[in-house]
C-alpha positions as MATLAB code, in Angstrom:
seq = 'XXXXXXXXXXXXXXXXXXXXXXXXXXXXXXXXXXXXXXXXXXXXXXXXXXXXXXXXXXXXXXXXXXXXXXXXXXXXXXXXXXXXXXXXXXXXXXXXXXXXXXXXXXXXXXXXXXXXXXXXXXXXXXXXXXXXXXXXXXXXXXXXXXXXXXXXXXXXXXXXXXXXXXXXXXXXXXXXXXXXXXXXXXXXXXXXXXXXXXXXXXXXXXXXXXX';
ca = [
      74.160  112.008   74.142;
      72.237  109.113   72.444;
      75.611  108.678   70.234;
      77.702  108.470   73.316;
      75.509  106.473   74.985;
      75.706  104.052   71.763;
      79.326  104.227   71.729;
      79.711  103.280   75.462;
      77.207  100.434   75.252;
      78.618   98.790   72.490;
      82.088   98.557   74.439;
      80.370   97.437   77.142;
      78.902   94.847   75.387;
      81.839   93.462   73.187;
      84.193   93.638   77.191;
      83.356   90.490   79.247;
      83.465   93.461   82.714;
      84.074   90.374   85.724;
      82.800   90.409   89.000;
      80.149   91.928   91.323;
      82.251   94.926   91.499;
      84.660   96.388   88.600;
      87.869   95.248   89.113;
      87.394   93.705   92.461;
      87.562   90.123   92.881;
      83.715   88.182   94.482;
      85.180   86.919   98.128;
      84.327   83.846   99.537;
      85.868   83.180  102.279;
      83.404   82.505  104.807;
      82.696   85.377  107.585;
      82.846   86.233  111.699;
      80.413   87.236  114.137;
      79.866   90.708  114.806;
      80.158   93.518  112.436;
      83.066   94.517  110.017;
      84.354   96.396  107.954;
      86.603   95.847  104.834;
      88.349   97.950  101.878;
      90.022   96.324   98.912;
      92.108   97.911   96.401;
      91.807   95.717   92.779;
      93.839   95.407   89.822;
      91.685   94.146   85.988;
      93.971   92.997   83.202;
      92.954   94.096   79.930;
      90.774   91.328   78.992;
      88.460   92.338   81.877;
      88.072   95.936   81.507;
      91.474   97.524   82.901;
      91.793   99.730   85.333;
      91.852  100.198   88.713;
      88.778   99.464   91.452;
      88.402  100.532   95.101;
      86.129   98.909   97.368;
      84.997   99.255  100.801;
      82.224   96.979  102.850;
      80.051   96.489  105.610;
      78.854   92.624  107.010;
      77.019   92.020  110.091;
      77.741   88.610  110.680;
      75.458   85.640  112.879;
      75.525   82.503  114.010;
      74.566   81.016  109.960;
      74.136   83.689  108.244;
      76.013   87.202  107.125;
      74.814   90.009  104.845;
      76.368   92.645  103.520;
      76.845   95.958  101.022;
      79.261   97.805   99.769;
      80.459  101.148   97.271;
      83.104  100.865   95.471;
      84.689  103.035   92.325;
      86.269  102.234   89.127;
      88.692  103.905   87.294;
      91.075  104.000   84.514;
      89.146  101.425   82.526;
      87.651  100.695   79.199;
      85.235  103.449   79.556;
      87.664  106.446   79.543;
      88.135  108.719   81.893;
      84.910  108.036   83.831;
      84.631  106.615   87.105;
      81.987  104.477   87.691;
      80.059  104.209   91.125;
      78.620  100.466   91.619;
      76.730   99.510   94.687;
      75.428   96.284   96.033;
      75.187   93.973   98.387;
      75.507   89.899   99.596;
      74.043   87.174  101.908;
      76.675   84.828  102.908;
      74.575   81.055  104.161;
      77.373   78.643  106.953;
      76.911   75.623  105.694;
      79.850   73.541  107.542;
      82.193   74.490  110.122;
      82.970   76.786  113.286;
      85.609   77.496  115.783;
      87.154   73.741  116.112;
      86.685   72.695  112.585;
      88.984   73.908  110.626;
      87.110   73.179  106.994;
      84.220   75.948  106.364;
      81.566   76.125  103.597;
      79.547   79.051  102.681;
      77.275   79.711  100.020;
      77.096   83.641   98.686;
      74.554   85.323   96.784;
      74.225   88.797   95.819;
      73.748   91.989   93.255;
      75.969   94.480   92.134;
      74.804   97.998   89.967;
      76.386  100.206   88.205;
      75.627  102.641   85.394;
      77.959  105.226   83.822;
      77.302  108.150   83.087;
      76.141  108.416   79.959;
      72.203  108.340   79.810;
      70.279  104.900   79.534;
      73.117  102.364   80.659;
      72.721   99.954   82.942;
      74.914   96.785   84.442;
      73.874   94.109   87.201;
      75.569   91.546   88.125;
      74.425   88.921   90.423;
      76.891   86.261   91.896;
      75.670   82.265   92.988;
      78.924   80.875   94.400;
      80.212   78.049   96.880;
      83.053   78.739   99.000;
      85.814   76.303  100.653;
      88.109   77.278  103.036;
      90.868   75.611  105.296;
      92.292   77.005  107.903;
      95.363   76.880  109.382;
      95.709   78.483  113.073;
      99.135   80.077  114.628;
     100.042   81.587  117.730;
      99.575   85.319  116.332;
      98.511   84.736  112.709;
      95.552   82.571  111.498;
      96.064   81.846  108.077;
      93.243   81.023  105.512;
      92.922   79.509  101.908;
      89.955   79.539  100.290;
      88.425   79.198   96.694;
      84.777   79.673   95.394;
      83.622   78.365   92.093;
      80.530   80.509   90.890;
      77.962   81.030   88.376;
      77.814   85.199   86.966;
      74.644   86.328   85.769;
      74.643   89.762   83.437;
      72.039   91.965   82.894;
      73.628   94.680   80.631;
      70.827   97.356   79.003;
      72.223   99.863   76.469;
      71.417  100.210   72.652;
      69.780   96.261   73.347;
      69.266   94.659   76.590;
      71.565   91.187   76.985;
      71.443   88.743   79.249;
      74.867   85.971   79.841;
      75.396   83.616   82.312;
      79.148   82.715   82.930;
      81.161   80.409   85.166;
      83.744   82.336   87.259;
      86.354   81.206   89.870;
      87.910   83.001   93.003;
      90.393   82.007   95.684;
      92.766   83.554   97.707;
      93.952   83.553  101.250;
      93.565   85.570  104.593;
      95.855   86.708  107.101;
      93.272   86.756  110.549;
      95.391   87.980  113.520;
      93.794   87.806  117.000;
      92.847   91.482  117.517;
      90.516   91.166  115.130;
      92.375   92.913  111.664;
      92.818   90.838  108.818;
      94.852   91.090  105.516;
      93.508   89.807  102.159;
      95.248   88.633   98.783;
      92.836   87.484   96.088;
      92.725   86.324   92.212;
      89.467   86.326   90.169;
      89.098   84.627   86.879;
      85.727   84.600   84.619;
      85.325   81.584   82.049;
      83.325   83.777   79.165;
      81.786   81.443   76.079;
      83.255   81.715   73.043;
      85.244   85.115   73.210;
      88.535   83.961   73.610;
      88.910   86.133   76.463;
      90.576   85.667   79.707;
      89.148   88.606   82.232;
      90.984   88.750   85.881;
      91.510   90.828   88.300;
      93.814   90.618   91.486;
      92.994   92.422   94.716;
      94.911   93.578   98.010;
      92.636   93.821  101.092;
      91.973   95.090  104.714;
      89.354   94.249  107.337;
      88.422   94.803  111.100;
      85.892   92.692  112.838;
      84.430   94.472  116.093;
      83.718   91.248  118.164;
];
């Protein structure tokens, strides 16, 4: 097991894994009143990890200020057949806009954990990032673009304990439609520091605010 464990660390180590959640891109889009709920199917390229992540989320959301958590699973990736359970969750901060101002800006924070199986691994991963969104209102169909630049700090313990802290980038846009559902499309890009490497991911989303 301490072999494994090794073995698993190492490519943990030497794979710059992006985001809060495996394979699921950090959104930044600002947030409603109320409560919701959201799922999010993501996509890594290779660079990131591969495979496949699935995601769904909770936010109870006031006048200022949102929080958050969420599950989500990843699979098909860089560490075999294994899927690995991460958990966390976010405070979202308003700092500009409402209902007549089109231009919102909200600052997110928050921790993500995961461990695979194998005995004595551990990743967090803890989001600082500052969104901007504009958006555009129709008759049936809001529609939303947003990006959030970020800083990504790592705590990965295997064989060693490391610690990075990485510039990262999201953006995307939302589909809001009056009754409340609302469609996501997002990208997710990490900057890592002298690895050459170029980790993404791409995810499709859902959500339902209860107003």
């Amino acid at each position: 097991m301490r072999t494994l464990a090794s073995a698993i660390g190492l490519s943990i180590l030497a794979t710059p894994l992006a985001a809060q959640a495996p394979a699921i891109p950090i959104m930044n889009a600002g947030f409603s009143r109320g409560f919701s709920l959201a799922s999010m199917v993501g996509f890594n390229n290779v660079a990131a990890g591969d495979g496949t992540g699935f995601l769904l989320s909770g936010t109870a959301g006031f006048r200022r200020v949102a929080v958050g958590a969420f599950v989500s699973g990843w699979s098909g990736s860089a560490l075999g057949t294994e899927t690995v359970v991460a958990r966390g969750a976010s405070v979202a901060v308003k700092l500009a806009g409402g209902p007549l101002v089109p231009v919102g800006v909200t600052l997110l924070t928050g921790a993500g954990y995961y461990s695979p199986n194998a005995g004595g691994l551990t990743n967090w991963r803890v989001p600082v990032g500052l969104g901007i969104s504009w958006t555009i209102p129709q008759p049936v169909v809001a529609l939303k673009f947003w990006v959030s630049p970020r800083l990504d700090y790592s705590r990965i313990r295997a064989t060693r304990t490391t610690t990075a802290t990485e510039f990262g980038m999201s953006g995307g846009v939302n589909f809001g439609f009056l009754n409340g559902f609302g469609l996501d499309l997002a990208v997710d890009r990490s900057f890592t520091h002298g690895l050459g490497a170029k980790p993404a991911s791409v995810g499709l989303g859902a959500s339902y605010n209860f107003r």
